[in-house]
JSON list of C-alpha atoms in Angstrom, two decimals:
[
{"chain": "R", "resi": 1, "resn": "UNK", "atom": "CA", "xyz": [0.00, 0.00, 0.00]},
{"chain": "R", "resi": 2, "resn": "UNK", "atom": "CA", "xyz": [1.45, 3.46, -0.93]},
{"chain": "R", "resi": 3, "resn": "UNK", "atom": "CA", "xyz": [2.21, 5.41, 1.73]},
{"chain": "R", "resi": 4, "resn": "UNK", "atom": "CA", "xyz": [-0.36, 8.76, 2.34]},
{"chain": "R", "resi": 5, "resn": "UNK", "atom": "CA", "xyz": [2.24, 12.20, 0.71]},
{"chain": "R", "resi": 6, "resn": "UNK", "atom": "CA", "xyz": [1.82, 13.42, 4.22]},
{"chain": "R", "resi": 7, "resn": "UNK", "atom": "CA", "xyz": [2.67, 10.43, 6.31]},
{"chain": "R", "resi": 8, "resn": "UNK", "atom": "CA", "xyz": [5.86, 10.76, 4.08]},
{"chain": "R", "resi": 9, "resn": "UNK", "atom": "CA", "xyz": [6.16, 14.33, 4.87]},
{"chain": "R", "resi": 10, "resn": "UNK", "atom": "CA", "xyz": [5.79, 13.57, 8.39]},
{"chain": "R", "resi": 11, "resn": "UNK", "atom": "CA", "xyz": [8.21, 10.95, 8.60]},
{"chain": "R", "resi": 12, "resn": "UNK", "atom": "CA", "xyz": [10.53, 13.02, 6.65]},
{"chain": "R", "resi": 13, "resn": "UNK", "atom": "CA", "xyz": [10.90, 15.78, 9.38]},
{"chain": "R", "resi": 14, "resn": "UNK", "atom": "CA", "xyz": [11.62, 13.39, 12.18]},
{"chain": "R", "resi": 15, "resn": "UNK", "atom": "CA", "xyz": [12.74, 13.29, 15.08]},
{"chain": "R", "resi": 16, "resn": "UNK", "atom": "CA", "xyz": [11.82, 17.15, 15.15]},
{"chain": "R", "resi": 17, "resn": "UNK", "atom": "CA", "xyz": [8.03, 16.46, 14.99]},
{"chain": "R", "resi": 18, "resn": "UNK", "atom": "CA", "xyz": [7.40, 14.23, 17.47]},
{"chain": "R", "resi": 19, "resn": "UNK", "atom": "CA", "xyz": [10.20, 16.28, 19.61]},
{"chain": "R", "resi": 20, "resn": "UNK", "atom": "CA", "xyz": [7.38, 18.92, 19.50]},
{"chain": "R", "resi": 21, "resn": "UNK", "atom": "CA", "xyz": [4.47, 16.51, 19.63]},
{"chain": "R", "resi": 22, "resn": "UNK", "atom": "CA", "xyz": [6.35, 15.26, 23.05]},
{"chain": "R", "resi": 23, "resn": "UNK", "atom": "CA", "xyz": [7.81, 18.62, 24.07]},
{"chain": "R", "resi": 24, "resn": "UNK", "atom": "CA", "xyz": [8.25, 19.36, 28.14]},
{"chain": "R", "resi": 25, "resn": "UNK", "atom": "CA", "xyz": [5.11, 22.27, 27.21]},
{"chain": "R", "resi": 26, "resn": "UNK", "atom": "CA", "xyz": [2.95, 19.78, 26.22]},
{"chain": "R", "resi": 27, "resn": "UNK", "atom": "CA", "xyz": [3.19, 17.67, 28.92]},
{"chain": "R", "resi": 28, "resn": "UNK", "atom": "CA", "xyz": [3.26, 20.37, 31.65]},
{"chain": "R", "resi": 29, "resn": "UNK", "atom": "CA", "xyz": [0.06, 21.36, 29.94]},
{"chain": "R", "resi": 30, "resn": "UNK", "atom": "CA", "xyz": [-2.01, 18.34, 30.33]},
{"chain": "R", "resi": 31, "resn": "UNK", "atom": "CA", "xyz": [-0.74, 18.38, 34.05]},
{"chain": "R", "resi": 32, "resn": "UNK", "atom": "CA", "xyz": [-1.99, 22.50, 34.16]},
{"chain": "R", "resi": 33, "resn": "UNK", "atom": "CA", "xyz": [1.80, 22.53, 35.70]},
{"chain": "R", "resi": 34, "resn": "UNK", "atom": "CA", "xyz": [2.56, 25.11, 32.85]},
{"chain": "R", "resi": 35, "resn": "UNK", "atom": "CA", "xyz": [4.49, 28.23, 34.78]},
{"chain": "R", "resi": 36, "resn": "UNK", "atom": "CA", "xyz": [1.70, 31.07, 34.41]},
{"chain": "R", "resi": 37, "resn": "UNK", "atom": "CA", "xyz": [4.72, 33.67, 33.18]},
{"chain": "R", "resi": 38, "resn": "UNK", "atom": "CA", "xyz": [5.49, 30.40, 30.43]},
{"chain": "R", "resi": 39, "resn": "UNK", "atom": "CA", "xyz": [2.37, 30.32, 29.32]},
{"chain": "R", "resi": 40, "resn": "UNK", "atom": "CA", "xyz": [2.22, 33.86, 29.21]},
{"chain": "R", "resi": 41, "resn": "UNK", "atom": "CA", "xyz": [4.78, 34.10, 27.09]},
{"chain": "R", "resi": 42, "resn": "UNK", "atom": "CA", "xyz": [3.62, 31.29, 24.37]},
{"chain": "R", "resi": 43, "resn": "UNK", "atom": "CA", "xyz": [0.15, 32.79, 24.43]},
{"chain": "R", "resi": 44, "resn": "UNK", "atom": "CA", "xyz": [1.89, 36.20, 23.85]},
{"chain": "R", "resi": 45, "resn": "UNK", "atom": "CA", "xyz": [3.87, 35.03, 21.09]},
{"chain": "R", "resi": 46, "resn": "UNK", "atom": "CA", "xyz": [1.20, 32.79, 19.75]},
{"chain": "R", "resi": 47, "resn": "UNK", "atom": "CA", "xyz": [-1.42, 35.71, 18.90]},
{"chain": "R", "resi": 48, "resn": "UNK", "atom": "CA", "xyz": [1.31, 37.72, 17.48]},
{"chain": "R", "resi": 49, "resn": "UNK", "atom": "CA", "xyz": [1.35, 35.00, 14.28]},
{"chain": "R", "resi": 50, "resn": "UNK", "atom": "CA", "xyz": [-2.80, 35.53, 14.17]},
{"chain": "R", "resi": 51, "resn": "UNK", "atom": "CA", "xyz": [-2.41, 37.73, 11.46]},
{"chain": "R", "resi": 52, "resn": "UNK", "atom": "CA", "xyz": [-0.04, 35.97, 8.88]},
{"chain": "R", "resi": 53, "resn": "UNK", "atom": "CA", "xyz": [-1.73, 32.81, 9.89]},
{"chain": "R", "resi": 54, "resn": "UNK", "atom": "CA", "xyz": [-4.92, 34.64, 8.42]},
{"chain": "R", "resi": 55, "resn": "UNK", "atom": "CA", "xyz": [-3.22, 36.11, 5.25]},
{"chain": "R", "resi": 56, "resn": "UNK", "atom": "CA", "xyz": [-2.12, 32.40, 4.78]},
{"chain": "R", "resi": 57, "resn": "UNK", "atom": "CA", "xyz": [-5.83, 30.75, 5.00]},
{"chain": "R", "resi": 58, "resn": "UNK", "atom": "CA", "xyz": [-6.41, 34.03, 2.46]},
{"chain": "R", "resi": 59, "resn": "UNK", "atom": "CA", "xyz": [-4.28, 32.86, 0.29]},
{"chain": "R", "resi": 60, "resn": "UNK", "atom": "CA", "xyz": [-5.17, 29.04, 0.21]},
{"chain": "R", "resi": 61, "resn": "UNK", "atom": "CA", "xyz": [-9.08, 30.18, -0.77]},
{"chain": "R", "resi": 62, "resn": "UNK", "atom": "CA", "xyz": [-7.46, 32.47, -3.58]},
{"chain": "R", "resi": 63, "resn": "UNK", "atom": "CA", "xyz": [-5.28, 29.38, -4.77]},
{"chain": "R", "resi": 64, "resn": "UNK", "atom": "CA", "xyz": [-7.29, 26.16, -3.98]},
{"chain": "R", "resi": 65, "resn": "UNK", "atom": "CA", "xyz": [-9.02, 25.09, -6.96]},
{"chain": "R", "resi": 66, "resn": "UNK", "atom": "CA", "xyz": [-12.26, 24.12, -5.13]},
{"chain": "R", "resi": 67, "resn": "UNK", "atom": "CA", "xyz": [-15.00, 25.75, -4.34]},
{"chain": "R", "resi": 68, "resn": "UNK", "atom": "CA", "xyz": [-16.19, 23.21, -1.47]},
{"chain": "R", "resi": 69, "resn": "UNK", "atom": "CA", "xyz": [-12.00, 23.97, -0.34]},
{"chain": "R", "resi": 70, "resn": "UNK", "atom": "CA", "xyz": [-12.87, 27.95, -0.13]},
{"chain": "R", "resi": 71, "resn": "UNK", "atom": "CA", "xyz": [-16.19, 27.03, 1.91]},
{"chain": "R", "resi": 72, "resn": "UNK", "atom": "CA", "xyz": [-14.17, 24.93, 4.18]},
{"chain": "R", "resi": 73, "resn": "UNK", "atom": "CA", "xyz": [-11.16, 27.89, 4.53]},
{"chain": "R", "resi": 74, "resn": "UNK", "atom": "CA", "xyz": [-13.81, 30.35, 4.99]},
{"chain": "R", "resi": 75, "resn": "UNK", "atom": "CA", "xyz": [-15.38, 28.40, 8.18]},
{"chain": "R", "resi": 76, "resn": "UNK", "atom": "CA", "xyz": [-12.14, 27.72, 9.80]},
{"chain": "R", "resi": 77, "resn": "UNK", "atom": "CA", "xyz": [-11.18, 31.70, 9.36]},
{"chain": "R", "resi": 78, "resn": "UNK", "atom": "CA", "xyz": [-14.82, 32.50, 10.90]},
{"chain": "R", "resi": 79, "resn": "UNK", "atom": "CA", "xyz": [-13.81, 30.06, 14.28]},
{"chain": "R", "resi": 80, "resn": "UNK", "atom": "CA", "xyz": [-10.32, 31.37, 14.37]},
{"chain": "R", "resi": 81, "resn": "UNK", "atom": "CA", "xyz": [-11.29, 35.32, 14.37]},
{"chain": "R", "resi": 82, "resn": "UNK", "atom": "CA", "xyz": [-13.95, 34.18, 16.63]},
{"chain": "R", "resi": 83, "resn": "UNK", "atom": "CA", "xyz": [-13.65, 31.36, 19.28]},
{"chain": "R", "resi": 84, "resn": "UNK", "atom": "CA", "xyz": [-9.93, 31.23, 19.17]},
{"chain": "R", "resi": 85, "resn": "UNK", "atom": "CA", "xyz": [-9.17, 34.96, 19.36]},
{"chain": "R", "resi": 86, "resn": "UNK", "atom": "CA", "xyz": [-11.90, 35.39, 21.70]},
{"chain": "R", "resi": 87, "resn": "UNK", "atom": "CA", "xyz": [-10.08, 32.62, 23.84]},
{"chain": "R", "resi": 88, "resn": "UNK", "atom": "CA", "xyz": [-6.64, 34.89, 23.85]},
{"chain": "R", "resi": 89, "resn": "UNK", "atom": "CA", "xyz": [-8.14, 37.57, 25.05]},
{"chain": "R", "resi": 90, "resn": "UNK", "atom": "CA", "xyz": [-9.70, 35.50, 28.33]},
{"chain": "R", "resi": 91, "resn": "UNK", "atom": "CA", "xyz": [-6.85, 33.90, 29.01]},
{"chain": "R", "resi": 92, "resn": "UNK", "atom": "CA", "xyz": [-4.61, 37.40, 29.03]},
{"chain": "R", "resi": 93, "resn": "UNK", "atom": "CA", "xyz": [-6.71, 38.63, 31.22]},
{"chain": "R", "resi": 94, "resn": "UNK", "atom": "CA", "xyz": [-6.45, 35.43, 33.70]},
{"chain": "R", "resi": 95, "resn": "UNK", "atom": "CA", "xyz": [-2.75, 35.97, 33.48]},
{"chain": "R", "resi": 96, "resn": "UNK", "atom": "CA", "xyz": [-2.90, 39.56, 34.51]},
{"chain": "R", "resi": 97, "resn": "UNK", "atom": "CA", "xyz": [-0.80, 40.35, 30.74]},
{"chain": "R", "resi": 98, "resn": "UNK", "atom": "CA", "xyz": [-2.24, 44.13, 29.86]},
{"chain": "R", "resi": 99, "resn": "UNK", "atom": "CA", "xyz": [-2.28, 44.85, 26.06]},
{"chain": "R", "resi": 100, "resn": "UNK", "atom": "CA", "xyz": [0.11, 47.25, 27.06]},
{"chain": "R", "resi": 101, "resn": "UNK", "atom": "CA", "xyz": [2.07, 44.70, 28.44]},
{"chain": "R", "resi": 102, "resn": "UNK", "atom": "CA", "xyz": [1.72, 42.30, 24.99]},
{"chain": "R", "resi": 103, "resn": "UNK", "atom": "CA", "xyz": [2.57, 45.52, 23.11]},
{"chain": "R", "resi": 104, "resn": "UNK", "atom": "CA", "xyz": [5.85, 45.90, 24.46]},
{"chain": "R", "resi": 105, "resn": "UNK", "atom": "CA", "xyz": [7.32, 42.29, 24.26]},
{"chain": "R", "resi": 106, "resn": "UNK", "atom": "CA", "xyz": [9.06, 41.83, 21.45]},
{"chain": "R", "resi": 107, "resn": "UNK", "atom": "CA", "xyz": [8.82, 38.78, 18.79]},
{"chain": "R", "resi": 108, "resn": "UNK", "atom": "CA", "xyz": [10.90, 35.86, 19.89]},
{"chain": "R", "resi": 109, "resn": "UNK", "atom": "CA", "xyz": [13.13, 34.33, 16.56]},
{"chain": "R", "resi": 110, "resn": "UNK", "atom": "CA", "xyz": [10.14, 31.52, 16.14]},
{"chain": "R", "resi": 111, "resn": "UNK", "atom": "CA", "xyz": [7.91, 33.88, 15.92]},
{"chain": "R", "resi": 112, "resn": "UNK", "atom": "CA", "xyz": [10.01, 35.81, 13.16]},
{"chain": "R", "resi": 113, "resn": "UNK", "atom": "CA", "xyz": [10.05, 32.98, 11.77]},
{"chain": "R", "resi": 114, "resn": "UNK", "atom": "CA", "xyz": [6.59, 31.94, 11.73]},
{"chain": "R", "resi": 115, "resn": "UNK", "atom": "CA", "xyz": [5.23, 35.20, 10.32]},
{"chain": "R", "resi": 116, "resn": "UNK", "atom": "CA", "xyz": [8.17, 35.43, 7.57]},
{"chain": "R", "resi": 117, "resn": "UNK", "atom": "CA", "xyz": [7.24, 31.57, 6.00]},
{"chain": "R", "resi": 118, "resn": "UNK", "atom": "CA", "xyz": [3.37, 32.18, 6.41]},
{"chain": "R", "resi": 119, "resn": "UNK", "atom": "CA", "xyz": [3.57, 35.42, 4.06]},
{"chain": "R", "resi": 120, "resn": "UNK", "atom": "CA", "xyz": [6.34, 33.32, 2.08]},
{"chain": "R", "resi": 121, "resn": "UNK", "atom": "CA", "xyz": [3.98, 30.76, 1.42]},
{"chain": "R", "resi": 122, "resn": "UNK", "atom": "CA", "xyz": [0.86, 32.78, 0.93]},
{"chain": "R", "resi": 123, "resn": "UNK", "atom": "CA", "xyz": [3.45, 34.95, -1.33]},
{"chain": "R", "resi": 124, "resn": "UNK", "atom": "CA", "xyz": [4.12, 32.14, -3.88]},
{"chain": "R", "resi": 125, "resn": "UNK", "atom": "CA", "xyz": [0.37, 31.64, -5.02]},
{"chain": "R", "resi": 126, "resn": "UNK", "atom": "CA", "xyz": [1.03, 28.16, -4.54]},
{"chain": "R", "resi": 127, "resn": "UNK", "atom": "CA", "xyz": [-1.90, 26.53, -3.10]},
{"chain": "R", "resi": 128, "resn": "UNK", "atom": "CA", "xyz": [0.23, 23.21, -1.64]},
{"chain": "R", "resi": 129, "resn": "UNK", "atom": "CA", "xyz": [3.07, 25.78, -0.35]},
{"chain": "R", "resi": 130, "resn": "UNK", "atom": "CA", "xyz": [0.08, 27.00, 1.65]},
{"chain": "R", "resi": 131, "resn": "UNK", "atom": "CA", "xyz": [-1.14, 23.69, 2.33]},
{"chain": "R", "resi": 132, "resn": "UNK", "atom": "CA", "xyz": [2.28, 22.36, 3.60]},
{"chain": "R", "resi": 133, "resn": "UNK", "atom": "CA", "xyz": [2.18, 25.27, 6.33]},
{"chain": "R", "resi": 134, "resn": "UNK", "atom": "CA", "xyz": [-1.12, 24.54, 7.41]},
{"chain": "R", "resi": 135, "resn": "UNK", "atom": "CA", "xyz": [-0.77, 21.01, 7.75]},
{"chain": "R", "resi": 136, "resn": "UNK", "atom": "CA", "xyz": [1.89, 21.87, 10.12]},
{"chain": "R", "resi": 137, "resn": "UNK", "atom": "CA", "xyz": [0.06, 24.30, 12.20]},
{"chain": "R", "resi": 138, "resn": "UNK", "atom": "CA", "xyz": [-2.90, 22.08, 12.39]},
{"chain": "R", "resi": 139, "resn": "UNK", "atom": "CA", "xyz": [-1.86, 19.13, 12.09]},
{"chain": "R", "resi": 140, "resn": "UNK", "atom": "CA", "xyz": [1.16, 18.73, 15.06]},
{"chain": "R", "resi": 141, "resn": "UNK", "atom": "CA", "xyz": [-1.09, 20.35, 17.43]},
{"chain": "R", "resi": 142, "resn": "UNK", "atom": "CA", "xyz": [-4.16, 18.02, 16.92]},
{"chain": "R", "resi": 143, "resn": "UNK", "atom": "CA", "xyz": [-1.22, 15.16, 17.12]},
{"chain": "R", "resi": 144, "resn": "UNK", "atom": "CA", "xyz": [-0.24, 16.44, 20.74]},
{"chain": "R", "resi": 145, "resn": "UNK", "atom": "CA", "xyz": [-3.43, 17.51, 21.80]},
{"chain": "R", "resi": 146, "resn": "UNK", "atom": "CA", "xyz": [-5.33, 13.83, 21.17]},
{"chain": "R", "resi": 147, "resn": "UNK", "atom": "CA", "xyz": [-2.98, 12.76, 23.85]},
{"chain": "R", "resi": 148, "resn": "UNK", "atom": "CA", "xyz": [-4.42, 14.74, 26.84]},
{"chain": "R", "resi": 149, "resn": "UNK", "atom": "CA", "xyz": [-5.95, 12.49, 29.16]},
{"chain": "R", "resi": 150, "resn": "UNK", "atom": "CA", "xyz": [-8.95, 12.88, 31.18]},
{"chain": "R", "resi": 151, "resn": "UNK", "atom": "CA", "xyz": [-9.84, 14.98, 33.58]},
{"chain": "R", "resi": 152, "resn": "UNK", "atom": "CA", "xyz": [-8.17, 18.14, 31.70]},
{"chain": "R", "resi": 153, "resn": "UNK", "atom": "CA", "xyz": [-6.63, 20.70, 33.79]},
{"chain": "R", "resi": 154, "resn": "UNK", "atom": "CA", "xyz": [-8.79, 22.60, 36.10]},
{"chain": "R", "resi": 155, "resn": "UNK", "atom": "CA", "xyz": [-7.78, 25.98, 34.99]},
{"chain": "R", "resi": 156, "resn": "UNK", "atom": "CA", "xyz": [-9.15, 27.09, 31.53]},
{"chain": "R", "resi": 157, "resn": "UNK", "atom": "CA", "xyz": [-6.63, 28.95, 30.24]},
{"chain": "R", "resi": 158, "resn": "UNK", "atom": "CA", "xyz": [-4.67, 24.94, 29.82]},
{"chain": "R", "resi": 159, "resn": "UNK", "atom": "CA", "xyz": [-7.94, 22.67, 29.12]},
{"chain": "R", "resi": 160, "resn": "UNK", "atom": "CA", "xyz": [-9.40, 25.49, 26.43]},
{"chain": "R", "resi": 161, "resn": "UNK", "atom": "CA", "xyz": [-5.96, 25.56, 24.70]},
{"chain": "R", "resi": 162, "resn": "UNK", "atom": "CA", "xyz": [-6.28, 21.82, 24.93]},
{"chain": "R", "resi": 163, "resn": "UNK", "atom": "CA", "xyz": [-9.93, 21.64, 23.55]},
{"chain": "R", "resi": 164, "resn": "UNK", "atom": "CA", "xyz": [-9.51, 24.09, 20.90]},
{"chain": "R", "resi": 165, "resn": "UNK", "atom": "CA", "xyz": [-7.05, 21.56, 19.19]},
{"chain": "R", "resi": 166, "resn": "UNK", "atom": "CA", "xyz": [-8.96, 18.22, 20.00]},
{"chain": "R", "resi": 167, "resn": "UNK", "atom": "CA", "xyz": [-12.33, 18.21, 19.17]},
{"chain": "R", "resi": 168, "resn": "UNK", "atom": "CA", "xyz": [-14.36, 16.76, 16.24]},
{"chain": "R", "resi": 169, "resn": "UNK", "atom": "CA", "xyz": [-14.83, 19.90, 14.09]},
{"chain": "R", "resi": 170, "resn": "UNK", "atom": "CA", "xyz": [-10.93, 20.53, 14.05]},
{"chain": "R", "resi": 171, "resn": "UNK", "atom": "CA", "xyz": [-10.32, 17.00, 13.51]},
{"chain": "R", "resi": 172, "resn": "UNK", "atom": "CA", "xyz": [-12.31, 17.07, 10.64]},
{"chain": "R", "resi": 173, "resn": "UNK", "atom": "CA", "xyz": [-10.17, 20.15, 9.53]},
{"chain": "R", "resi": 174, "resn": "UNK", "atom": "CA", "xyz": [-7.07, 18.69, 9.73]},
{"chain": "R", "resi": 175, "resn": "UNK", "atom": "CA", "xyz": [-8.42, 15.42, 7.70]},
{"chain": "R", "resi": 176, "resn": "UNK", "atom": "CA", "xyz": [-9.56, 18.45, 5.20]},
{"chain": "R", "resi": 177, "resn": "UNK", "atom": "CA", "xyz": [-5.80, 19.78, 5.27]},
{"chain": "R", "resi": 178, "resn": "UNK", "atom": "CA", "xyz": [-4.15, 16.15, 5.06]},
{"chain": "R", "resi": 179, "resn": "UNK", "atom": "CA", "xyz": [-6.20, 15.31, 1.65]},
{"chain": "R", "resi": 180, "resn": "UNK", "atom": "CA", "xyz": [-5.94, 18.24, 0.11]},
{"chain": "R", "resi": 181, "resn": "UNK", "atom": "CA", "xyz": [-2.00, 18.31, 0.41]},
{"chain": "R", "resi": 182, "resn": "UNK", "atom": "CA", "xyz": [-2.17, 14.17, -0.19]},
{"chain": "R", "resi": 183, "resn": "UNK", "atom": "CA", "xyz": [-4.02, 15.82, -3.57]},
{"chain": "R", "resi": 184, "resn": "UNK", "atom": "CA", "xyz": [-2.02, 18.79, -4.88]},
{"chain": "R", "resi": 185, "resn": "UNK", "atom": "CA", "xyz": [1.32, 18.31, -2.89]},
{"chain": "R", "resi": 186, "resn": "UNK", "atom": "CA", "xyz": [2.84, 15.06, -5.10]},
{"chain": "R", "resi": 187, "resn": "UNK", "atom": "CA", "xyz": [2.92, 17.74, -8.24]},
{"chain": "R", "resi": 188, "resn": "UNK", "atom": "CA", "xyz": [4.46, 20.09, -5.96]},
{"chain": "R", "resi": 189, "resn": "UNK", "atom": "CA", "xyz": [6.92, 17.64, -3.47]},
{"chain": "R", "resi": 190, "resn": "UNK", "atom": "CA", "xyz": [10.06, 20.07, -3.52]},
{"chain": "R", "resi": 191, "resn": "UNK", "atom": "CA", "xyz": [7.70, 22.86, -2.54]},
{"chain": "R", "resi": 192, "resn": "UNK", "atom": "CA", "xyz": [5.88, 21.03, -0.26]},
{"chain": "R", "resi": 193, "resn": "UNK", "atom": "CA", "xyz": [8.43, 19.29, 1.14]},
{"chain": "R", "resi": 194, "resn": "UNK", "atom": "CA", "xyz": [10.62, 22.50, 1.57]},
{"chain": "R", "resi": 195, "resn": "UNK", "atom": "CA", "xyz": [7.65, 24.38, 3.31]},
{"chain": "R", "resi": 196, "resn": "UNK", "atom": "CA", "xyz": [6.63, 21.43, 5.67]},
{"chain": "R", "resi": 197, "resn": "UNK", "atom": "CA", "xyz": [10.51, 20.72, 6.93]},
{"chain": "R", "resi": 198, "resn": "UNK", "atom": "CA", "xyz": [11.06, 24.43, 7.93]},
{"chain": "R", "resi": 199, "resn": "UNK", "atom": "CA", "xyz": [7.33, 24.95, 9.48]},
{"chain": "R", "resi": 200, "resn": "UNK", "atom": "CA", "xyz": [8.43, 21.47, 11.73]},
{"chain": "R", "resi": 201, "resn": "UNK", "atom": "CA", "xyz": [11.61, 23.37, 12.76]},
{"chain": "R", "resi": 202, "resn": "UNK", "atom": "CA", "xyz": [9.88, 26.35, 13.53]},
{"chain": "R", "resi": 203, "resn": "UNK", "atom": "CA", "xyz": [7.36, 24.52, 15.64]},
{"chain": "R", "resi": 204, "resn": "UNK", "atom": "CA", "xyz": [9.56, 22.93, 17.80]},
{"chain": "R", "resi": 205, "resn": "UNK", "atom": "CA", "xyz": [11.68, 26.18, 18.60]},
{"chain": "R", "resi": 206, "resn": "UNK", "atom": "CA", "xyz": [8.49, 27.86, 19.03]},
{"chain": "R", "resi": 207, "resn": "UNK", "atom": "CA", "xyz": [8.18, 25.32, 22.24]},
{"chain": "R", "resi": 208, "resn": "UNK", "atom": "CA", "xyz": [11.24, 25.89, 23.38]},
{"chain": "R", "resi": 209, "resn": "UNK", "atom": "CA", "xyz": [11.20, 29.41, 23.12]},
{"chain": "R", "resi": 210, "resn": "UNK", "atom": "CA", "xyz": [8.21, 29.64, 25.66]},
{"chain": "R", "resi": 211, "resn": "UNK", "atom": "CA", "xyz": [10.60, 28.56, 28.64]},
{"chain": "R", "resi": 212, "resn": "UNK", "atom": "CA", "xyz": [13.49, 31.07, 27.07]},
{"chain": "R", "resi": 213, "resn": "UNK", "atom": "CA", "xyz": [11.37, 33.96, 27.51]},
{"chain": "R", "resi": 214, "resn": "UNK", "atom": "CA", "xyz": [9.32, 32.86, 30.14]},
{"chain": "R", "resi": 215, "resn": "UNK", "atom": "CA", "xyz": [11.65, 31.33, 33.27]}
]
């Protein structure tokens, strides 16, 4: 049986995925033993991507070839300017981080880095460049996240982050993400491949980062 393009993708950025899949963050955050000035900082630095992560679902609708695909984009943009934003704002405010406060820390080098290949892949009107990055943003975090164990953490601000990446609409999403790159990305592989591989890297120092910033 042929191996899935993205299961080959996958496996091709080892060990660095499932570094991140496994990192110390995640598992201090299905204990809610996360440091509140650690997650401070990822949350911080998290939002601060928001709006390259949205220019990049922009440009997969302009690029996809489907119209069910934009439909599908279009949703997922709706929930993310919504229920996720909405959930970054509550969960400042728990930590006692002022927008004054947000708007003087600066961007760590993941964070850089994250904006710089979102707009780089949105930037090439390639619609599996785009894909590649999204499969990476979705896609690792629904990995880690269908690990928690029950009971979640008490405190919301570590079982919403949890929730918002394991639950049946985003899983659906991600299985939208996987077959669309499975799809487009073969024609593409040196694109896609390039894309995924550096998103991966970025991921995993985006983890790390968290307790640079935040200890």
């Amino acid at each position: 049986m042929t191996e899935r393009f993205t299961e080959t993708l996958k496996r091709e950025s080892q060990p660095a995925w499932t570094r991140a899949v496994e990192h110390r963050f995640v598992q201090e955050l299905f204990q809610g033993m996360v440091p509140d000035e650690v997650m401070a900082s990822y949350l911080v630095q998290d939002h601060r991507f928001l709006d390259s992560f949205l220019t990049l679902l922009g440009a997969a609708i302009a690029t996809s070839d489907s119209f069910e695909a934009r439909l599908r984009f279009g949703r997922f943009i709706g929930m993310v300017s919504g229920e996720e934003n909405t959930y970054f704002l509550r969960a400042f405010d728990a930590l006692g981080v002022s927008e004054k406060q947000r708007a003087a820390i600066a961007d760590t080098q993941p964070t850089t880095g994250f904006k710089s290949i979102m707009r780089e892949a949105a930037a090439t009107r390639s619609y599996a460049a785009a894909l590649a990055v999204l499969n990476v943003a979705e896609w690792l975090y629904l990995d880690w996240a269908m690990k928690a164990l029950a009971p979640l953490p008490r405190n919301f601000v570590h079982a919403e982050w949890i929730t918002l990446h394991d639950n049946p609409d985003f899983r659906d999403f991600v299985a939208f993400l996987r077959a669309e790159l499975d799809r487009v990305g073969p024609a593409e592989s040196e694109t896609s491949r390039d894309f995924f591989s550096r998103a991966v890297a970025l991921e995993l120092a985006f983890f790390d980062a968290a307790y640079e910033s935040g200890e």
